[in-house]
PDB file of C-alpha atoms in Angstrom:
ATOM      1  CA  MET F   2     -19.978  19.018   9.074  1.00 71.00           C
ATOM      2  CA  ARG F   3     -16.665  17.315   9.066  1.00 85.00           C
ATOM      3  CA  ASN F   4     -15.421  15.557  12.174  1.00 92.00           C
ATOM      4  CA  ILE F   5     -12.507  17.497  13.699  1.00 95.00           C
ATOM      5  CA  ILE F   6      -9.330  15.974  15.110  1.00 96.00           C
ATOM      6  CA  LEU F   7      -7.511  18.355  17.405  1.00 97.00           C
ATOM      7  CA  ALA F   8      -3.775  17.484  17.578  1.00 97.00           C
ATOM      8  CA  SER F   9      -3.473  18.900  21.061  1.00 93.00           C
ATOM      9  CA  SER F  10      -4.391  18.064  24.658  1.00 90.00           C
ATOM     10  CA  SER F  11      -4.279  21.750  25.651  1.00 89.00           C
ATOM     11  CA  PRO F  12      -7.360  22.286  27.944  1.00 89.00           C
ATOM     12  CA  ARG F  13      -7.714  25.867  26.624  1.00 89.00           C
ATOM     13  CA  ARG F  14      -7.736  24.803  22.914  1.00 93.00           C
ATOM     14  CA  ILE F  15     -10.235  22.061  23.655  1.00 94.00           C
ATOM     15  CA  GLU F  16     -12.455  24.511  25.563  1.00 94.00           C
ATOM     16  CA  MET F  17     -12.310  27.045  22.806  1.00 93.00           C
ATOM     17  CA  MET F  18     -13.371  24.465  20.256  1.00 94.00           C
ATOM     18  CA  LYS F  19     -16.264  23.308  22.433  1.00 94.00           C
ATOM     19  CA  SER F  20     -17.375  26.961  23.070  1.00 93.00           C
ATOM     20  CA  CYS F  21     -17.755  27.253  19.266  1.00 91.00           C
ATOM     21  CA  GLY F  22     -20.004  24.185  19.105  1.00 92.00           C
ATOM     22  CA  PHE F  23     -17.423  21.638  18.076  1.00 93.00           C
ATOM     23  CA  ASP F  24     -16.641  18.281  19.817  1.00 94.00           C
ATOM     24  CA  PRO F  25     -13.230  17.390  18.480  1.00 95.00           C
ATOM     25  CA  VAL F  26     -11.516  14.051  18.721  1.00 96.00           C
ATOM     26  CA  ILE F  27      -8.357  14.677  20.894  1.00 97.00           C
ATOM     27  CA  LYS F  28      -5.215  13.234  19.377  1.00 96.00           C
ATOM     28  CA  PRO F  29      -2.060  14.907  20.724  1.00 94.00           C
ATOM     29  CA  ALA F  30       0.807  14.733  18.245  1.00 93.00           C
ATOM     30  CA  ASP F  31       3.922  13.002  19.563  1.00 88.00           C
ATOM     31  CA  VAL F  32       6.675  14.891  17.732  1.00 92.00           C
ATOM     32  CA  ASP F  33      10.191  16.052  18.439  1.00 90.00           C
ATOM     33  CA  GLU F  34       9.765  19.868  18.945  1.00 86.00           C
ATOM     34  CA  THR F  35      13.533  20.619  18.510  1.00 86.00           C
ATOM     35  CA  LEU F  36      13.844  23.624  16.166  1.00 86.00           C
ATOM     36  CA  PRO F  37      16.419  24.033  13.494  1.00 86.00           C
ATOM     37  CA  GLU F  38      19.234  26.417  14.471  1.00 86.00           C
ATOM     38  CA  GLY F  39      18.554  30.089  13.578  1.00 88.00           C
ATOM     39  CA  ILE F  40      14.948  29.522  12.576  1.00 92.00           C
ATOM     40  CA  SER F  41      12.702  32.630  12.664  1.00 94.00           C
ATOM     41  CA  MET F  42       9.769  33.041  14.992  1.00 94.00           C
ATOM     42  CA  LYS F  43       7.310  32.813  12.102  1.00 96.00           C
ATOM     43  CA  ASP F  44       8.939  29.729  10.508  1.00 96.00           C
ATOM     44  CA  ALA F  45       9.297  28.072  13.957  1.00 94.00           C
ATOM     45  CA  VAL F  46       5.613  28.065  14.794  1.00 95.00           C
ATOM     46  CA  MET F  47       4.459  27.192  11.254  1.00 97.00           C
ATOM     47  CA  PHE F  48       7.048  24.400  11.090  1.00 96.00           C
ATOM     48  CA  LEU F  49       5.944  22.875  14.358  1.00 95.00           C
ATOM     49  CA  ALA F  50       2.133  23.231  13.714  1.00 97.00           C
ATOM     50  CA  LEU F  51       2.548  21.510  10.288  1.00 97.00           C
ATOM     51  CA  LYS F  52       4.778  18.772  11.850  1.00 96.00           C
ATOM     52  CA  LYS F  53       2.142  17.977  14.411  1.00 97.00           C
ATOM     53  CA  ALA F  54      -0.638  17.958  11.821  1.00 97.00           C
ATOM     54  CA  LEU F  55       1.325  15.696   9.425  1.00 97.00           C
ATOM     55  CA  ALA F  56       2.113  13.242  12.337  1.00 97.00           C
ATOM     56  CA  VAL F  57      -1.559  12.917  13.190  1.00 96.00           C
ATOM     57  CA  GLU F  58      -2.488  12.604   9.565  1.00 96.00           C
ATOM     58  CA  LYS F  59       0.054   9.739   9.168  1.00 95.00           C
ATOM     59  CA  GLU F  60      -1.399   7.919  12.180  1.00 94.00           C
ATOM     60  CA  TYR F  61      -4.942   8.414  10.959  1.00 94.00           C
ATOM     61  CA  LEU F  62      -4.178   7.003   7.523  1.00 94.00           C
ATOM     62  CA  GLU F  63      -2.329   4.091   8.987  1.00 93.00           C
ATOM     63  CA  GLU F  64      -5.360   3.213  11.151  1.00 92.00           C
ATOM     64  CA  ASN F  65      -8.151   4.030   8.762  1.00 89.00           C
ATOM     65  CA  GLY F  66      -6.818   4.009   5.173  1.00 88.00           C
ATOM     66  CA  ALA F  67      -7.444   6.930   2.799  1.00 84.00           C
ATOM     67  CA  PRO F  68     -10.960   8.238   3.321  1.00 82.00           C
ATOM     68  CA  ASP F  69     -12.971   9.819   0.480  1.00 83.00           C
ATOM     69  CA  ALA F  70     -12.741  13.565   0.425  1.00 77.00           C
ATOM     70  CA  GLU F  71     -16.304  14.160   1.647  1.00 82.00           C
ATOM     71  CA  ASN F  72     -16.046  11.979   4.758  1.00 84.00           C
ATOM     72  CA  ALA F  73     -12.504  12.796   5.770  1.00 91.00           C
ATOM     73  CA  PRO F  74     -12.018  14.668   8.982  1.00 94.00           C
ATOM     74  CA  LEU F  75     -10.242  17.899   9.463  1.00 95.00           C
ATOM     75  CA  ILE F  76      -6.977  17.837  11.480  1.00 96.00           C
ATOM     76  CA  ILE F  77      -6.118  21.087  13.316  1.00 97.00           C
ATOM     77  CA  ALA F  78      -2.705  21.595  15.036  1.00 98.00           C
ATOM     78  CA  ALA F  79      -1.168  24.641  16.627  1.00 97.00           C
ATOM     79  CA  ASP F  80       2.118  25.779  18.221  1.00 94.00           C
ATOM     80  CA  THR F  81       2.988  28.873  20.141  1.00 92.00           C
ATOM     81  CA  VAL F  82       6.268  30.642  21.055  1.00 91.00           C
ATOM     82  CA  VAL F  83       7.208  33.808  22.755  1.00 94.00           C
ATOM     83  CA  TYR F  84       9.871  35.928  21.093  1.00 95.00           C
ATOM     84  CA  LYS F  85      11.875  38.867  22.484  1.00 95.00           C
ATOM     85  CA  ASP F  86      14.386  40.882  20.435  1.00 91.00           C
ATOM     86  CA  GLY F  87      17.882  40.189  21.626  1.00 89.00           C
ATOM     87  CA  PHE F  88      16.857  36.926  23.321  1.00 90.00           C
ATOM     88  CA  GLY F  89      15.161  35.021  20.577  1.00 91.00           C
ATOM     89  CA  ILE F  90      12.494  32.283  20.821  1.00 92.00           C
ATOM     90  CA  MET F  91      11.208  31.131  24.198  1.00 91.00           C
ATOM     91  CA  GLY F  92       9.357  27.889  24.344  1.00 85.00           C
ATOM     92  CA  LYS F  93       8.265  26.066  27.478  1.00 89.00           C
ATOM     93  CA  PRO F  94      10.766  26.470  30.356  1.00 95.00           C
ATOM     94  CA  SER F  95      12.871  23.507  31.334  1.00 94.00           C
ATOM     95  CA  GLY F  96      12.440  24.258  35.078  1.00 96.00           C
ATOM     96  CA  ARG F  97      12.238  26.983  37.715  1.00 97.00           C
ATOM     97  CA  ASP F  98      15.570  28.664  36.836  1.00 97.00           C
ATOM     98  CA  ASP F  99      14.646  28.754  33.116  1.00 97.00           C
ATOM     99  CA  ALA F 100      11.171  30.078  33.954  1.00 97.00           C
ATOM    100  CA  ARG F 101      12.689  32.774  36.145  1.00 97.00           C
ATOM    101  CA  ARG F 102      14.988  33.844  33.306  1.00 96.00           C
ATOM    102  CA  MET F 103      12.071  34.126  30.922  1.00 96.00           C
ATOM    103  CA  ILE F 104       9.923  36.171  33.267  1.00 97.00           C
ATOM    104  CA  LYS F 105      12.763  38.546  33.953  1.00 97.00           C
ATOM    105  CA  VAL F 106      13.352  38.989  30.215  1.00 96.00           C
ATOM    106  CA  ILE F 107       9.668  40.024  29.608  1.00 97.00           C
ATOM    107  CA  SER F 108       9.172  41.987  32.808  1.00 97.00           C
ATOM    108  CA  GLY F 109       8.688  45.687  32.284  1.00 97.00           C
ATOM    109  CA  THR F 110       8.834  45.551  28.427  1.00 97.00           C
ATOM    110  CA  SER F 111       7.019  44.186  25.417  1.00 97.00           C
ATOM    111  CA  HIS F 112       7.472  40.967  23.490  1.00 97.00           C
ATOM    112  CA  GLN F 113       5.772  39.036  20.665  1.00 97.00           C
ATOM    113  CA  VAL F 114       3.691  35.870  20.893  1.00 96.00           C
ATOM    114  CA  ALA F 115       3.367  33.870  17.732  1.00 96.00           C
ATOM    115  CA  THR F 116       1.048  31.059  16.992  1.00 96.00           C
ATOM    116  CA  GLY F 117       1.215  28.821  13.926  1.00 97.00           C
ATOM    117  CA  SER F 118      -1.818  26.740  13.022  1.00 98.00           C
ATOM    118  CA  ALA F 119      -2.051  23.912  10.497  1.00 98.00           C
ATOM    119  CA  LEU F 120      -5.193  22.424   8.869  1.00 98.00           C
ATOM    120  CA  ILE F 121      -5.107  19.159   6.914  1.00 96.00           C
ATOM    121  CA  ILE F 122      -7.765  16.901   5.543  1.00 94.00           C
ATOM    122  CA  PRO F 123      -6.119  13.380   5.529  1.00 94.00           C
ATOM    123  CA  GLY F 124      -5.156  12.146   2.105  1.00 90.00           C
ATOM    124  CA  GLN F 125      -5.996  15.445   0.395  1.00 89.00           C
ATOM    125  CA  PRO F 126      -3.399  17.661  -1.233  1.00 88.00           C
ATOM    126  CA  GLU F 127      -4.688  21.008  -0.005  1.00 83.00           C
ATOM    127  CA  ARG F 128      -3.537  22.140   3.353  1.00 91.00           C
ATOM    128  CA  ARG F 129      -3.333  25.452   5.195  1.00 96.00           C
ATOM    129  CA  VAL F 130      -0.561  26.720   7.466  1.00 97.00           C
ATOM    130  CA  LEU F 131      -1.423  30.038   9.255  1.00 98.00           C
ATOM    131  CA  PHE F 132       0.621  32.550  11.187  1.00 98.00           C
ATOM    132  CA  ASP F 133      -0.630  35.021  13.810  1.00 98.00           C
ATOM    133  CA  VAL F 134       1.342  37.388  16.130  1.00 98.00           C
ATOM    134  CA  THR F 135       0.364  39.646  18.988  1.00 98.00           C
ATOM    135  CA  GLU F 136       2.511  42.167  20.858  1.00 98.00           C
ATOM    136  CA  VAL F 137       2.145  41.878  24.665  1.00 98.00           C
ATOM    137  CA  PHE F 138       3.264  44.457  27.209  1.00 98.00           C
ATOM    138  CA  VAL F 139       4.226  43.250  30.746  1.00 98.00           C
ATOM    139  CA  LYS F 140       4.290  45.413  33.905  1.00 98.00           C
ATOM    140  CA  SER F 141       7.566  45.616  35.792  1.00 98.00           C
ATOM    141  CA  MET F 142       7.640  42.787  38.307  1.00 97.00           C
ATOM    142  CA  THR F 143       9.532  42.647  41.584  1.00 97.00           C
ATOM    143  CA  ASP F 144      11.707  39.679  42.447  1.00 97.00           C
ATOM    144  CA  GLU F 145       9.145  38.827  45.175  1.00 97.00           C
ATOM    145  CA  GLU F 146       6.277  38.846  42.580  1.00 98.00           C
ATOM    146  CA  ILE F 147       8.364  36.666  40.192  1.00 98.00           C
ATOM    147  CA  GLU F 148       9.090  34.082  42.937  1.00 98.00           C
ATOM    148  CA  GLU F 149       5.496  34.050  44.038  1.00 97.00           C
ATOM    149  CA  TYR F 150       4.416  33.346  40.535  1.00 97.00           C
ATOM    150  CA  LEU F 151       7.091  30.618  40.128  1.00 98.00           C
ATOM    151  CA  ASP F 152       5.555  28.950  43.203  1.00 97.00           C
ATOM    152  CA  THR F 153       2.495  28.140  41.163  1.00 96.00           C
ATOM    153  CA  ASP F 154       2.145  25.429  38.622  1.00 95.00           C
ATOM    154  CA  GLU F 155       1.169  27.864  35.841  1.00 95.00           C
ATOM    155  CA  PRO F 156       4.563  28.758  34.247  1.00 95.00           C
ATOM    156  CA  TYR F 157       5.905  25.287  33.581  1.00 95.00           C
ATOM    157  CA  ASP F 158       4.018  24.139  30.558  1.00 89.00           C
ATOM    158  CA  LYS F 159       3.604  27.442  28.817  1.00 90.00           C
ATOM    159  CA  ALA F 160       5.625  29.172  26.155  1.00 89.00           C
ATOM    160  CA  GLY F 161       7.488  32.042  27.707  1.00 94.00           C
ATOM    161  CA  ALA F 162       6.624  30.677  31.233  1.00 96.00           C
ATOM    162  CA  TYR F 163       3.261  32.441  31.541  1.00 95.00           C
ATOM    163  CA  ALA F 164      -0.487  32.199  30.691  1.00 92.00           C
ATOM    164  CA  ILE F 165      -2.155  35.458  29.863  1.00 93.00           C
ATOM    165  CA  GLN F 166      -5.580  33.956  30.755  1.00 91.00           C
ATOM    166  CA  GLY F 167      -4.327  32.710  34.180  1.00 93.00           C
ATOM    167  CA  ILE F 168      -2.711  34.251  37.227  1.00 95.00           C
ATOM    168  CA  PHE F 169      -0.132  36.090  35.203  1.00 97.00           C
ATOM    169  CA  GLY F 170      -2.954  38.218  33.623  1.00 96.00           C
ATOM    170  CA  LYS F 171      -2.689  40.734  36.389  1.00 97.00           C
ATOM    171  CA  TYR F 172       0.873  41.622  35.199  1.00 97.00           C
ATOM    172  CA  ILE F 173      -0.258  42.255  31.609  1.00 97.00           C
ATOM    173  CA  GLU F 174      -0.393  45.973  30.937  1.00 97.00           C
ATOM    174  CA  LYS F 175      -1.968  45.666  27.377  1.00 97.00           C
ATOM    175  CA  TYR F 176      -1.686  43.787  24.176  1.00 97.00           C
ATOM    176  CA  GLU F 177      -1.917  44.710  20.508  1.00 98.00           C
ATOM    177  CA  GLY F 178      -3.447  41.963  18.362  1.00 97.00           C
ATOM    178  CA  ASP F 179      -5.687  38.895  18.981  1.00 96.00           C
ATOM    179  CA  PHE F 180      -5.915  37.698  22.603  1.00 96.00           C
ATOM    180  CA  ASN F 181      -6.422  34.183  21.405  1.00 95.00           C
ATOM    181  CA  THR F 182      -3.105  34.165  19.627  1.00 96.00           C
ATOM    182  CA  VAL F 183      -1.401  34.692  22.963  1.00 95.00           C
ATOM    183  CA  VAL F 184      -3.559  31.871  24.494  1.00 92.00           C
ATOM    184  CA  GLY F 185      -2.268  29.668  21.695  1.00 92.00           C
ATOM    185  CA  PHE F 186      -5.289  29.222  19.436  1.00 95.00           C
ATOM    186  CA  PRO F 187      -6.433  32.100  17.136  1.00 97.00           C
ATOM    187  CA  ILE F 188      -9.780  30.378  16.537  1.00 96.00           C
ATOM    188  CA  ASP F 189     -11.403  33.087  14.363  1.00 96.00           C
ATOM    189  CA  HIS F 190      -8.593  32.785  11.816  1.00 97.00           C
ATOM    190  CA  ILE F 191      -8.597  28.974  12.035  1.00 96.00           C
ATOM    191  CA  LEU F 192     -12.344  28.649  11.478  1.00 94.00           C
ATOM    192  CA  LYS F 193     -12.245  31.176   8.563  1.00 95.00           C
ATOM    193  CA  GLU F 194      -9.622  28.986   6.850  1.00 94.00           C
ATOM    194  CA  ALA F 195     -11.416  25.799   7.787  1.00 92.00           C
ATOM    195  CA  LYS F 196     -14.463  26.987   5.895  1.00 90.00           C
ATOM    196  CA  LYS F 197     -12.370  27.457   2.740  1.00 88.00           C
ATOM    197  CA  LEU F 198     -11.281  23.850   3.045  1.00 84.00           C
ATOM    198  CA  GLY F 199     -14.954  22.762   3.227  1.00 72.00           C
TER     199      GLY F 199
END
């Protein structure tokens, strides 16, 4: 089995890899996540996931040189955004006011959560960039419930200012698609493609 480098420090992504029997090397990608103007939800997450994977590949090759194909590790990177028609892409909030705006946008309606994933074997030409999307329906929230949620630490490092697997879960009415896409790591799809890469 190849060693895996996870280009993320997300506790949830690390936990999901370990629950599947993997012990990845954790190397968060240090990249500028500014998106090109007018980019689509699909292109945005695929662009950022690949950008992260390529940054980690570059660092790996600089430190280790080009490995032979059989011994090279597999780099996995992912990126997630929330998208709402009429409002566009929502990444991580810049602060409480921004988080409040995002929660008010998704309260009482549905939105899409998209995750892009990139798989690279350093120095090898073949690479995979995946796209997954799930529709999420949120219950109507009162101003008091929103402020109570904003008092927690949860919203501030999450796309769309919420975590479906966390405190916010009680406000989720239903979802259509893969739960793990909303968490930010559609692991079944990722592992299926990883097998194709060997």
